[in-house]
mmCIF file of C-alpha atoms and ligand atoms in Angstrom:
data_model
loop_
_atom_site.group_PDB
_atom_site.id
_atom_site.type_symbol
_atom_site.label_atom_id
_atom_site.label_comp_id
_atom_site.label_asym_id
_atom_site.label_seq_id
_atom_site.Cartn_x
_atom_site.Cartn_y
_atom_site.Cartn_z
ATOM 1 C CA UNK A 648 104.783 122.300 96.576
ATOM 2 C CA UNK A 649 107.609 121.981 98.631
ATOM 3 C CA UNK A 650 106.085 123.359 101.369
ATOM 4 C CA UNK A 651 105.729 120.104 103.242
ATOM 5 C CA UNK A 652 109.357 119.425 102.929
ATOM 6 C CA UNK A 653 110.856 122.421 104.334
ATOM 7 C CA UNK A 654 108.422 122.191 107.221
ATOM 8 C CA UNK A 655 109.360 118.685 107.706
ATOM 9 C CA UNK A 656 113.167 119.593 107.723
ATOM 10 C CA UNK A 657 112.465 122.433 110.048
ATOM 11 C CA UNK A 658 110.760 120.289 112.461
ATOM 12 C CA UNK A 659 113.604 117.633 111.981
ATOM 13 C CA UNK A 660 115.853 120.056 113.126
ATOM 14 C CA UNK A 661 113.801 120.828 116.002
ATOM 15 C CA UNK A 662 113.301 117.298 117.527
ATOM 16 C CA UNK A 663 117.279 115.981 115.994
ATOM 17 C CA UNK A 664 118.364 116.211 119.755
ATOM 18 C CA UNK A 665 115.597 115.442 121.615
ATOM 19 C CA UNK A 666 115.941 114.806 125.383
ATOM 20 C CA UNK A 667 112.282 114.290 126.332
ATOM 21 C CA UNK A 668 112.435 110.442 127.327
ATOM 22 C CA UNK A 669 115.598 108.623 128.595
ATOM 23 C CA UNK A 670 116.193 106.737 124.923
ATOM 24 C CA UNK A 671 118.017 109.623 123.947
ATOM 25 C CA UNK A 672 121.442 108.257 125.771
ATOM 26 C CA UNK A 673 121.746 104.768 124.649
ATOM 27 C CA UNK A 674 120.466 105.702 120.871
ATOM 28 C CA UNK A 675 122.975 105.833 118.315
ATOM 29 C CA UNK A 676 120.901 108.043 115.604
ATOM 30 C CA UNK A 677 117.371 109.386 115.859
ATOM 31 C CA UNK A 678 115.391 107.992 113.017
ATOM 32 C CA UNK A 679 113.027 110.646 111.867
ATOM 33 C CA UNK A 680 111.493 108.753 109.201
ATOM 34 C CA UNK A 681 111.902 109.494 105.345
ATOM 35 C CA UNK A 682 110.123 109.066 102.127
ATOM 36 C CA UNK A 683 108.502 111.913 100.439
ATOM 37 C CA UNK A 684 106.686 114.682 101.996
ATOM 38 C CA UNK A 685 103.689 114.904 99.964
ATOM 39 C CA UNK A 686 102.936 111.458 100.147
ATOM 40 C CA UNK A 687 99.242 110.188 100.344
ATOM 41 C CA UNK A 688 100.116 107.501 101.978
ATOM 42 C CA UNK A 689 102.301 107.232 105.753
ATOM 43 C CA UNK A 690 103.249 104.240 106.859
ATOM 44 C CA UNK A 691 103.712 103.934 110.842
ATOM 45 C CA UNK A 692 105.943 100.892 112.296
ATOM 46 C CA UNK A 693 107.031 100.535 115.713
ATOM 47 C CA UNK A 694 110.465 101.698 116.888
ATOM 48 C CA UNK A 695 114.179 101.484 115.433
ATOM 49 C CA UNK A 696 115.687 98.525 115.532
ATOM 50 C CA UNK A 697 119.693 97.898 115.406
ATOM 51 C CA UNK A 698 120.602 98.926 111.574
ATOM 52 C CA UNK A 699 118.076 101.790 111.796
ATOM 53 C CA UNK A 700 119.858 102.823 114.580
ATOM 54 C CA UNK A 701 122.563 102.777 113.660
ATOM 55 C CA UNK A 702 121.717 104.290 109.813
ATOM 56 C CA UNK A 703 119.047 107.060 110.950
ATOM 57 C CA UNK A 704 116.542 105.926 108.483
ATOM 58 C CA UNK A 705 113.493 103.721 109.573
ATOM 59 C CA UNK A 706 112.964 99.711 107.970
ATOM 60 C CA UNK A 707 116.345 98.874 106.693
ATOM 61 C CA UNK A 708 116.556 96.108 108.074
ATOM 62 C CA UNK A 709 115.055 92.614 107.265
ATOM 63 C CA UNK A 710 111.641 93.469 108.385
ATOM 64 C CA UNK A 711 112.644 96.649 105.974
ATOM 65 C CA UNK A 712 113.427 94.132 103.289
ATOM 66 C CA UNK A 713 109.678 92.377 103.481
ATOM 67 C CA UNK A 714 108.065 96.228 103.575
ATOM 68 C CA UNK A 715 109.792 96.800 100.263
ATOM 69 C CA UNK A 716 108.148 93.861 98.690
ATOM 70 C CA UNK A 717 104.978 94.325 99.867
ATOM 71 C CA UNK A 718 105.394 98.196 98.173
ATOM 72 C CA UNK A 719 106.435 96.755 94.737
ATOM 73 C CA UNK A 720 103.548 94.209 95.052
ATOM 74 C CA UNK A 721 101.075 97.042 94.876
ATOM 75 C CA UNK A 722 103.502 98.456 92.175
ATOM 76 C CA UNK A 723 104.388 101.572 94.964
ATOM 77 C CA UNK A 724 108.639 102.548 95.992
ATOM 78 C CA UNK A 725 109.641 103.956 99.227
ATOM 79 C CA UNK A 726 110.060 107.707 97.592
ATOM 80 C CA UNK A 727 106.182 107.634 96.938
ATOM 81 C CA UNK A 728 105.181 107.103 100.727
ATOM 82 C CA UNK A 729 106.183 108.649 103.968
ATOM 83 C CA UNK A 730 107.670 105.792 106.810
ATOM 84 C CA UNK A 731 107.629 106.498 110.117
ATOM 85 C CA UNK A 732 107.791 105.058 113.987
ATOM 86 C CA UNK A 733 105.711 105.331 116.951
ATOM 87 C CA UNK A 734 109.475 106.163 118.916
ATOM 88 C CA UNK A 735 112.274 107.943 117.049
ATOM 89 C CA UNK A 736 115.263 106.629 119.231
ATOM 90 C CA UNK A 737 116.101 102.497 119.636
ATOM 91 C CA UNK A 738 114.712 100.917 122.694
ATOM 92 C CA UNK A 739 117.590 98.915 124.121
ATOM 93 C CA UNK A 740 117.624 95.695 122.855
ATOM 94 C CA UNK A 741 114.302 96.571 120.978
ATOM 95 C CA UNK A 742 112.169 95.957 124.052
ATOM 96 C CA UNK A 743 108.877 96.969 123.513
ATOM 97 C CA UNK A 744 108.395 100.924 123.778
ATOM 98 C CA UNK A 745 107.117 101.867 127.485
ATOM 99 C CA UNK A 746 104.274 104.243 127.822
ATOM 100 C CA UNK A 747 106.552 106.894 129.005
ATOM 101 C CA UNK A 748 108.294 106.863 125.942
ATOM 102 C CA UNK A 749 105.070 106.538 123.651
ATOM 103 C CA UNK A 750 104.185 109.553 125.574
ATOM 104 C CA UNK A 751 106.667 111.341 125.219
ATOM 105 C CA UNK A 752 107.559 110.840 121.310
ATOM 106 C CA UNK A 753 103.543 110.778 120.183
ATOM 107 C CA UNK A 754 103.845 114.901 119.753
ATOM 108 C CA UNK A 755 106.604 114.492 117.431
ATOM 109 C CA UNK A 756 104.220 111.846 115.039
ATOM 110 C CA UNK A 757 101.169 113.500 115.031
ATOM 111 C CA UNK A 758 103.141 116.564 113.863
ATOM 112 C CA UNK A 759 104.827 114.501 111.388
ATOM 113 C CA UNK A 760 101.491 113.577 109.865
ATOM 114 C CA UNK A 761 99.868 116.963 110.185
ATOM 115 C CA UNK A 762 102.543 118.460 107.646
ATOM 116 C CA UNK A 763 102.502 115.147 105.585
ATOM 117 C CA UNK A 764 98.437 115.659 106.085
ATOM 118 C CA UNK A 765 98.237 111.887 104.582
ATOM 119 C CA UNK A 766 94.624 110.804 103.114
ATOM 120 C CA UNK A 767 95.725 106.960 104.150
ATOM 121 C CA UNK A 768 98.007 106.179 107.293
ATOM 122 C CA UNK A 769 98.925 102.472 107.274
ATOM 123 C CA UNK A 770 100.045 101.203 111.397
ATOM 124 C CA UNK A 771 102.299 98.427 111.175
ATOM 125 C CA UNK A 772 101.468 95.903 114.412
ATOM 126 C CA UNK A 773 100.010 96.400 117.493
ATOM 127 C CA UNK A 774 101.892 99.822 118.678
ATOM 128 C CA UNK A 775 101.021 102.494 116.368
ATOM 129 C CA UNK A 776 97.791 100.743 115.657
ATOM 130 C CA UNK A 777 97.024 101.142 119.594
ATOM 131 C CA UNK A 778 98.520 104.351 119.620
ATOM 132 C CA UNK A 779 96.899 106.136 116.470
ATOM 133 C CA UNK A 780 93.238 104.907 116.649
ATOM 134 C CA UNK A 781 93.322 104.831 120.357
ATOM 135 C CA UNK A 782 92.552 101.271 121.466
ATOM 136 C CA UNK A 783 94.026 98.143 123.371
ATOM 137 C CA UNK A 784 92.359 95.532 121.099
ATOM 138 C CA UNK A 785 94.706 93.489 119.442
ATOM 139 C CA UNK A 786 96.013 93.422 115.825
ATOM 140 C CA UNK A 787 94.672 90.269 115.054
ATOM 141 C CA UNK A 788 91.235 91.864 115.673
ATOM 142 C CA UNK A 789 92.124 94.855 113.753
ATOM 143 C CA UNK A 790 94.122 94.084 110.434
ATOM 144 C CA UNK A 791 92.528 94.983 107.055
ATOM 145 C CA UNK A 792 89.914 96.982 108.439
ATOM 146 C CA UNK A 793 89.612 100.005 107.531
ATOM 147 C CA UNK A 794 88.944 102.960 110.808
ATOM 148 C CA UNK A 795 88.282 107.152 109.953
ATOM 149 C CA UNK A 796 90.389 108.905 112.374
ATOM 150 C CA UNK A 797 90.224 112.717 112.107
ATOM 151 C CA UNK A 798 88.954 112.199 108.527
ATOM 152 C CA UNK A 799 91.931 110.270 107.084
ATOM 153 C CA UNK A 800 91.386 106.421 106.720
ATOM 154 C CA UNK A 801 93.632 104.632 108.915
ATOM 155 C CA UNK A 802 94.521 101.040 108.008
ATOM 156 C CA UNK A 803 96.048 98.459 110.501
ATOM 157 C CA UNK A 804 98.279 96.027 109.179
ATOM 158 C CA UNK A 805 100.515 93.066 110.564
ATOM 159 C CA UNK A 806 104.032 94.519 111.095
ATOM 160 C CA UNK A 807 106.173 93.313 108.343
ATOM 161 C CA UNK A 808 108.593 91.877 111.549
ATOM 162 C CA UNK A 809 106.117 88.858 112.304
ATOM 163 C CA UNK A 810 106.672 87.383 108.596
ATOM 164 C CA UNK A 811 110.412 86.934 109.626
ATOM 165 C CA UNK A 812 108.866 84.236 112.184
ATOM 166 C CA UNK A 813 105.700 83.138 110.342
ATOM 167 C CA UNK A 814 106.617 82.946 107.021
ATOM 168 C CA UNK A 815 102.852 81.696 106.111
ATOM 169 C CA UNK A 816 101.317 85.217 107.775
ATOM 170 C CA UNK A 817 102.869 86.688 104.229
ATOM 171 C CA UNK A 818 99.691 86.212 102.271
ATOM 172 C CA UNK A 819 97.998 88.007 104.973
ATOM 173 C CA UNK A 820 100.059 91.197 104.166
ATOM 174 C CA UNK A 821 99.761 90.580 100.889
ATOM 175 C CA UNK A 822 96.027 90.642 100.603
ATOM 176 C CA UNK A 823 95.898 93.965 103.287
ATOM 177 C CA UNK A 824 98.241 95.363 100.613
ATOM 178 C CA UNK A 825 95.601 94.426 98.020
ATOM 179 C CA UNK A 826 93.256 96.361 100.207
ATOM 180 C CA UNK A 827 95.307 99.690 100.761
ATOM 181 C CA UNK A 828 95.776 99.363 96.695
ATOM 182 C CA UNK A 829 92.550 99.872 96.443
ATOM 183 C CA UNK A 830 92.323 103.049 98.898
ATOM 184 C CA UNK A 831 94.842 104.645 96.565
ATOM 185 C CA UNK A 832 92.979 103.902 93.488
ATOM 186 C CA UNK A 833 89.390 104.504 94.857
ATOM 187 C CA UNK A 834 89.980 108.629 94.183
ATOM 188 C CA UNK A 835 93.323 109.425 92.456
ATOM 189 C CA UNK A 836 94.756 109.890 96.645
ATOM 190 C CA UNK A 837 98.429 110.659 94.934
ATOM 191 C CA UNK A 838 98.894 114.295 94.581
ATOM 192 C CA UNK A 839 99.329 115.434 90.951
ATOM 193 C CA UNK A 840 102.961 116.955 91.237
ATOM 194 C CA UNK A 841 105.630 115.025 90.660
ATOM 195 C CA UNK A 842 107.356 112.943 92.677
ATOM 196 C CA UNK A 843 110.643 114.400 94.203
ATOM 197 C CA UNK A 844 112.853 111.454 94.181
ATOM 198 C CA UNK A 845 114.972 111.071 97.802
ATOM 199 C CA UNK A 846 118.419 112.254 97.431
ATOM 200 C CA UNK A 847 121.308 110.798 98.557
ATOM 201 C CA UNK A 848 122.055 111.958 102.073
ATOM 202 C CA UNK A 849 123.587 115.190 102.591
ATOM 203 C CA UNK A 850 124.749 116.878 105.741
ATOM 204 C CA UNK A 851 123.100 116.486 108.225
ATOM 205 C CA UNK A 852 122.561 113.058 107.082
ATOM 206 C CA UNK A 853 118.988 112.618 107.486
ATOM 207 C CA UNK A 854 117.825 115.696 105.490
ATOM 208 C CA UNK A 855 118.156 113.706 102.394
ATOM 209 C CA UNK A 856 115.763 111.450 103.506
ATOM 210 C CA UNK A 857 113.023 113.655 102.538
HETATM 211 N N1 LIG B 1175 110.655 97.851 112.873
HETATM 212 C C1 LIG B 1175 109.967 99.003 113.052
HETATM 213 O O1 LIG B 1175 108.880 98.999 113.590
HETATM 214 N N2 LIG B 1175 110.523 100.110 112.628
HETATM 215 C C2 LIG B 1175 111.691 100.151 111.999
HETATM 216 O O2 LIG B 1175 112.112 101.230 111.619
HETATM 217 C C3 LIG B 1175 112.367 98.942 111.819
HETATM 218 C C4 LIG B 1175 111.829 97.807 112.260
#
């Protein structure tokens, strides 16, 4: 059962100081990702931003704030999904990731979700959308539809950022939350063991992030 988690800390500890793009030297923390390791649902956002930098841990910020609504609306807490980013290290100034850097961190995901092995992966915005179904249409075109990528469904979302300067593009997310509610319920997706609730951090910090 926890099988998933100690391979997830292993590989933590693999990629914890990663060199393979240049974001490595103005980072603060690498932000893995956390949430629990058996989840059946991942979500994937974009890059860390100045507080997740500076915390390790991925949405804690304001855009973080909106993502935990959006969970309780469909009745769900962070410890019962898995959150992760397209990049693990801060762009400066959160410029948009470059393609070298997509490159280079896109290994490190895709391993990430083969140990989560998620049956729903939910892309928030235009990055990991792009990036995990492997297209340049927009997210506009995209949202609330639902894609089968390597036999998981893979749902693209709005990233919880663009409510922060839309307020009215909240219903939006609401009603793609509806949707991914009803993924979940469709089958019982949710593993039957019990949750293991995320511990406060130890040392290393991050490991008690999943
Ligand atoms: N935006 C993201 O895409 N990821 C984070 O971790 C925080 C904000």
């Amino acid at each position: 059962m926890d099988e998933r988690r100690e391979k997830l800390k292993d590989f933590y500890f693999s990629i914890r100081d990663c060199r393979d793009c240049a974001l490595w030297k103005t980072k603060t923390k690498l932000v893995f990702g956390s949430g629990n390791a058996n989840a059946k649902l991942m979500f994937i956002g974009e890059a860390p931003g100045k507080h997740e930098d500076l915390q390790g841990k991925p949405f804690v910020g304001r855009a973080g704030q909106v993502l935990d609504n959006l969970l309780a609306s469909i009745d769900l807490t962070r410890d019962q999904v898995f959150i992760a980013n397209v990049l693990k290290c801060r762009p400066p100034q959160n410029r948009d990731p470059r393609p070298l850097e997509v490159g280079a961190c896109k290994g490190h995901l895709l391993r990430q979700v083969e140990i989560i092995d998620p049956t729903i992966i939910c892309t928030l915005g235009k990055h990991s959308t792009q990036l995990i179904i492997g297209t340049s249409q927009g997210i506009t075109k995209l949202r609330g539809k639902v894609f089968n990528q390597d036999g998981r469904m893979v749902i693209p979302i709005n990233h919880p950022a663009a409510v922060l300067y839309h307020p009215a593009k909240y219903h939006v997310l609401e009603k793609d939350f509806q949707k991914i509610k009803k993924l979940l319920d469709q089958k019982d997706h949710r593993r039957q063991e019990p949750v293991k609730p995320v511990s406060p951090p130890q040392k290393p910090e991050q490991l008690g992030l999943f």
